[in-house]
C-alpha positions as semicolon CSV with decimal commas, in nm:
position;residue;x (nm);y (nm);z (nm)
1;M;-1,305;0,404;-0,776
2;H;-1,030;0,212;-0,519
3;I;-1,290;-0,007;-0,348
4;P;-1,198;-0,005;0,022
5;D;-1,184;-0,256;0,193
6;N;-1,574;-0,432;0,366
7;Y;-1,729;-0,190;0,164
8;L;-1,763;-0,505;-0,001
9;S;-1,820;-0,924;0,087
10;P;-1,540;-1,123;0,231
11;A;-1,773;-1,373;-0,080
12;S;-1,799;-1,079;-0,287
13;C;-1,398;-1,034;-0,307
14;A;-1,330;-1,362;-0,338
15;V;-1,524;-1,413;-0,669
16;L;-1,370;-1,118;-0,858
17;A;-1,039;-1,248;-0,735
18;V;-1,062;-1,576;-0,894
19;A;-1,257;-1,342;-1,222
20;A;-0,959;-1,152;-1,287
21;A;-0,674;-1,452;-1,165
22;P;-0,695;-1,637;-1,473
23;V;-0,687;-1,285;-1,685
24;I;-0,358;-1,197;-1,464
25;V;-0,213;-1,540;-1,565
26;L;-0,225;-1,567;-1,928
27;S;-0,108;-1,156;-1,922
28;V;0,208;-1,318;-1,767
29;K;0,244;-1,582;-2,014
30;K;0,246;-1,323;-2,263
31;V;0,447;-1,047;-2,152
32;K;0,724;-1,327;-2,081
33;V;0,659;-1,452;-2,420
34;Q;0,677;-1,085;-2,561
35;L;0,981;-1,001;-2,314
36;K;1,210;-1,333;-2,500
37;E;1,163;-1,104;-2,815
38;N;1,244;-0,785;-2,662
39;K;1,444;-0,748;-2,315
40;E;1,368;-0,328;-2,330
41;L;1,003;-0,438;-2,306
42;A;1,102;-0,415;-1,865
43;P;1,173;-0,088;-1,828
44;M;0,856;0,016;-2,096
45;L;0,676;-0,224;-1,815
46;G;0,782;0,046;-1,544
47;I;0,783;0,403;-1,705
48;A;0,370;0,212;-1,811
49;A;0,281;0,218;-1,444
50;S;0,420;0,488;-1,323
51;L;0,218;0,708;-1,543
52;S;-0,077;0,531;-1,350
53;F;0,054;0,545;-1,023
54;L;0,095;0,916;-1,132
55;L;-0,194;0,975;-1,285
56;M;-0,432;0,814;-1,005
57;M;-0,272;1,111;-0,773
58;F;-0,435;1,344;-0,970
59;N;-0,777;1,411;-0,822
60;V;-1,027;1,640;-0,930
61;P;-1,410;1,742;-0,802
62;V;-1,680;1,675;-0,947
63;P;-2,051;1,678;-0,866
64;G;-2,185;1,646;-0,546
65;G;-1,896;1,696;-0,342
66;T;-1,658;1,446;-0,387
67;T;-1,343;1,301;-0,630
68;A;-1,273;1,143;-0,867
69;H;-0,968;1,017;-1,112
70;A;-0,757;0,863;-1,457
71;V;-0,649;0,602;-1,451
72;G;-0,460;0,575;-1,824
73;G;-0,589;0,207;-1,877
74;T;-0,627;0,232;-2,230
75;L;-0,338;0,474;-2,235
76;L;-0,107;0,217;-2,123
77;A;-0,265;-0,095;-2,404
78;I;-0,162;0,195;-2,601
79;L;0,177;0,235;-2,556
80;I;0,295;-0,111;-2,448
81;G;-0,059;-0,421;-2,547
82;P;-0,324;-0,472;-2,383
83;Y;-0,153;-0,751;-2,160
84;A;0,148;-0,561;-2,048
85;A;-0,066;-0,308;-1,995
86;S;-0,277;-0,512;-1,731
87;L;0,004;-0,634;-1,605
88;A;0,195;-0,252;-1,516
89;L;-0,133;-0,252;-1,389
90;T;-0,199;-0,450;-1,162
91;V;0,131;-0,457;-0,961
92;A;0,085;-0,021;-0,956
93;L;-0,257;-0,068;-0,791
94;L;-0,091;-0,303;-0,572
95;L;0,219;-0,126;-0,455
96;Q;-0,136;0,153;-0,351
97;A;-0,300;-0,059;-0,142
98;F;0,005;-0,190;0,075
99;L;0,263;0,087;0,057
100;F;0,010;0,384;0,033
101;G;-0,319;0,228;0,171
102;D;-0,492;0,383;-0,187
103;G;-0,764;0,064;-0,228
104;G;-0,827;-0,191;0,012
105;I;-0,581;-0,561;0,065
106;L;-0,951;-0,755;0,031
107;A;-1,117;-0,608;-0,241
108;L;-0,792;-0,556;-0,441
109;G;-0,941;-0,884;-0,659
110;A;-1,221;-0,632;-0,726
111;N;-1,000;-0,299;-0,760
112;I;-0,764;-0,523;-1,003
113;F;-1,043;-0,670;-1,311
114;N;-1,181;-0,336;-1,271
115;M;-0,898;-0,159;-1,381
116;A;-0,621;-0,344;-1,481
117;I;-0,812;-0,588;-1,694
118;V;-1,151;-0,381;-1,780
119;M;-0,973;-0,091;-1,853
120;P;-0,713;-0,128;-2,101
121;F;-0,925;-0,446;-2,283
122;V;-1,226;-0,260;-2,323
123;G;-0,969;-0,002;-2,439
124;Y;-0,798;-0,149;-2,659
125;A;-1,051;-0,288;-2,863
126;I;-1,177;0,049;-2,958
127;Y;-0,891;0,190;-3,013
128;S;-0,803;-0,087;-3,273
129;L;-1,120;-0,077;-3,432
130;F;-1,139;0,352;-3,492
131;R;-0,753;0,273;-3,639
132;K;-0,865;-0,014;-3,818
133;H;-1,065;0,295;-4,001
134;H;-0,758;0,522;-3,991
135;Q;-1,002;0,723;-3,663
136;E;-0,651;0,649;-3,447
137;T;-0,680;0,997;-3,226
138;L;-1,055;0,948;-3,245
139;G;-1,038;0,580;-3,096
140;V;-0,794;0,690;-2,867
141;I;-1,095;0,983;-2,724
142;V;-1,302;0,736;-2,744
143;G;-1,129;0,404;-2,585
144;S;-1,015;0,598;-2,305
145;Y;-1,305;0,756;-2,205
146;L;-1,610;0,506;-2,278
147;S;-1,352;0,206;-2,117
148;I;-1,305;0,464;-1,731
149;N;-1,663;0,440;-1,724
150;A;-1,722;0,063;-1,810
151;A;-1,457;0,033;-1,449
152;A;-1,702;0,298;-1,360
153;F;-1,991;0,081;-1,382
154;L;-1,877;-0,252;-1,257
155;A;-1,746;-0,069;-0,988
156;G;-2,121;0,070;-0,912
157;V;-2,275;-0,292;-0,985
158;E;-2,060;-0,442;-0,728
159;L;-2,103;-0,122;-0,427
160;G;-2,453;-0,175;-0,502
161;L;-2,554;-0,551;-0,535
162;Q;-2,425;-0,582;-0,142
163;P;-2,737;-0,474;0,023
164;L;-2,931;-0,746;-0,164
165;I;-2,620;-0,980;-0,059
166;A;-2,492;-0,937;0,221
167;S;-2,728;-0,809;0,480
168;E;-2,816;-0,917;0,825
169;A;-3,191;-0,819;1,038
170;G;-3,261;-0,612;0,715
171;Q;-2,965;-0,412;0,799
172;P;-2,625;-0,457;0,514
173;L;-2,356;-0,514;0,627
174;Y;-2,126;-0,358;0,434
175;N;-2,138;-0,073;0,156
176;P;-2,497;-0,006;0,207
177;Y;-2,612;0,168;-0,048
178;G;-2,752;0,008;-0,369
179;L;-2,773;-0,013;-0,677
180;S;-3,031;0,298;-0,763
181;I;-2,763;0,538;-0,525
182;T;-2,380;0,359;-0,648
183;V;-2,429;0,362;-1,055
184;P;-2,543;0,679;-1,053
185;A;-2,270;0,795;-0,833
186;M;-2,053;0,604;-1,028
187;L;-2,125;0,624;-1,373
188;G;-2,226;1,068;-1,330
189;A;-1,831;1,117;-1,213
190;H;-1,688;0,939;-1,454
191;L;-1,870;1,075;-1,736
192;L;-1,944;1,402;-1,671
193;V;-1,572;1,494;-1,572
194;A;-1,308;1,179;-1,457
195;G;-1,361;1,025;-1,839
196;W;-1,249;1,386;-2,042
197;V;-0,971;1,355;-1,801
198;E;-0,838;1,021;-1,896
199;A;-0,923;1,135;-2,264
200;F;-0,706;1,443;-2,205
201;F;-0,448;1,245;-2,062
202;T;-0,460;1,009;-2,303
203;V;-0,476;1,222;-2,624
204;V;-0,170;1,461;-2,475
205;I;0,047;1,140;-2,380
206;Y;-0,047;0,965;-2,682
207;R;0,069;1,232;-2,869
208;F;0,323;1,255;-2,716
209;V;0,420;0,935;-2,863
210;K;0,321;1,061;-3,161
211;Q;0,596;1,329;-3,181
212;V;0,900;1,156;-3,048
213;A;0,896;0,819;-3,194
214;P;0,544;0,738;-3,382
215;A;0,761;0,325;-3,398
216;E;0,690;0,268;-3,033
217;L;0,288;0,249;-3,013
218;Y;0,137;-0,099;-3,036
219;T;0,090;-0,290;-3,241
220;P;0,031;-0,692;-3,253
221;S;0,269;-0,739;-3,550
222;T;0,590;-0,553;-3,420
223;V;0,806;-0,529;-3,156
224;N;0,845;-0,259;-2,965
225;T;1,173;-0,082;-2,857
226;T;1,237;0,137;-2,614
227;S;1,368;0,523;-2,786
228;F;1,193;0,748;-2,646
229;V;1,173;0,615;-2,292
230;K;1,402;0,892;-2,190
231;K;1,238;1,174;-2,336
232;I;0,938;1,042;-2,213
233;R;1,151;1,039;-1,812
234;W;1,026;1,396;-1,852
235;V;0,674;1,342;-1,805
236;L;0,721;1,139;-1,544
237;L;0,861;1,490;-1,381
238;A;0,682;1,692;-1,434
239;L;0,362;1,491;-1,380
240;I;0,541;1,443;-0,958
241;V;0,643;1,780;-0,991
242;L;0,276;1,872;-1,022
243;S;0,158;1,602;-0,847
244;P;0,055;1,776;-0,552
245;L;-0,218;1,947;-0,810
246;G;-0,442;1,687;-0,714
247;L;-0,521;1,762;-0,325
248;L;-0,653;2,061;-0,403
249;A;-0,981;1,833;-0,462
250;N;-1,184;1,855;-0,128
251;G;-1,366;1,550;-0,058
252;T;-1,419;1,161;-0,096
253;A;-1,462;1,004;-0,360
254;F;-1,789;0,787;-0,351
255;G;-1,786;0,467;-0,177
256;E;-1,384;0,516;-0,034
257;W;-1,507;0,678;0,324
258;S;-1,355;0,587;0,586
259;A;-1,568;0,450;0,832
260;E;-1,601;0,785;1,078
261;E;-1,637;0,959;0,701
262;L;-1,978;0,692;0,689
263;G;-2,035;0,762;0,969
264;S;-2,150;1,092;0,979
265;L;-2,340;1,025;0,605
266;L;-2,567;0,755;0,796
267;H;-2,590;0,974;1,184
268;G;-2,354;0,730;1,295
269;K;-2,524;0,387;1,158
270;V;-2,220;0,260;1,037
271;P;-2,326;-0,131;0,827
272;T;-2,111;-0,390;1,107
273;G;-1,984;-0,528;0,845
274;I;-1,746;-0,177;0,828
275;K;-1,684;-0,074;1,150
276;N;-1,540;-0,439;1,277
277;G;-1,401;-0,548;0,969
278;F;-1,113;-0,624;0,783
279;S;-0,775;-0,357;0,870
280;F;-0,501;-0,265;0,696
281;E;-0,252;0,041;0,842
282;A;0,011;0,158;0,525
283;L;0,330;0,264;0,596
284;F;0,223;0,584;0,411
285;S;-0,161;0,586;0,408
286;D;-0,260;0,909;0,203
287;Y;0,041;0,949;0,064
288;T;0,227;1,118;0,349
289;I;0,533;1,096;0,436
290;P;0,540;1,143;0,814
291;G;0,727;1,444;0,941
292;T;0,682;1,611;0,600
293;K;0,399;1,858;0,504
294;I;0,150;1,736;0,279
295;A;0,236;1,869;-0,055
296;I;0,617;1,755;-0,010
297;G;0,536;1,364;0,146
298;Y;0,257;1,406;-0,225
299;I;0,643;1,444;-0,419
300;L;0,789;1,192;-0,196
301;S;0,521;0,851;-0,274
302;A;0,530;1,026;-0,602
303;V;0,938;0,942;-0,661
304;T;0,928;0,672;-0,386
305;A;0,610;0,478;-0,652
306;V;0,812;0,564;-0,902
307;L;1,214;0,423;-0,806
308;I;1,022;0,074;-0,721
309;F;0,889;0,050;-1,024
310;Y;1,239;0,130;-1,127
311;I;1,388;-0,098;-0,967
312;I;1,137;-0,392;-1,070
313;S;1,161;-0,283;-1,461
314;K;1,594;-0,355;-1,350
315;I;1,591;-0,684;-1,238
316;I;1,325;-0,818;-1,511
317;R;1,482;-0,729;-1,729
318;S;1,818;-0,869;-1,598
319;M;1,567;-1,200;-1,518
320;N;1,637;-1,179;-1,895
321;G;1,976;-1,026;-2,005
322;E;1,965;-1,385;-2,147
323;K;1,713;-1,319;-2,400
324;T;1,823;-1,142;-2,777
325;S;1,627;-0,861;-2,835
326;H;1,527;-0,766;-3,226
327;A;1,465;-0,434;-3,126
């Protein structure tokens, strides 16, 4: 679901970035208020970003020879609230793009809008509706399943509109596939496979938290603490160790092909905007570490990301250290 650079026109990237910006700004303001009430939210932000990052490393095969992955948007919203979840997902997406080359730099606005805004807010709204009727677990399943499919649908629409809005002499400049292909491809992969993977991870971790620290689940009227942070670190460790399983899925996710891969699909007819577009070489592209085996590089990439999120959370906590915690 990570849209690469040059698959969306610059205008599309700008529009989606402008659409995402107010929500992120509002999320920052909301989280600042929460941090004033409870500085212990800071490590929770680091845990949340780590959870999402690690879940996105587990690629699974989908029909058509491509792959997909979970995101954890609804899970994070259930744990720390939709606004904090939106920020944690945004940080995870920024790190993926700049350090690991997963998702485009220019397309960050689109990826943030789809995965860091639509997913946590849609998923949490559905979960809250079911919770009001005392059907929390069902709300977790339905919310997580529908939220990732909502994000996939939007990604399919964004990609599929490109031949209509950005072409030259009748030839697409960016993503070459229209809505009749992109929407079914994105929705098919997520309705059939990725949505259930998302629901599985969400329910498993939700039940774990519900068992070890039920008071940690977010509600608008309570202030969360972090009594289960040490316990959930074991979940992170397990995900890190198991992360190379994500390498077992062969194929590139739909719409995330390199120019060379797309050229092989189109018999060399790569759209000009993709062939000659913006290029950014990430330090650890595709989660590989130079001089190491692929599996080891994958684990080291996971460890690196978690450490970065930990450092960021420590900085945020220290910046709010003078505030009084009510936890």
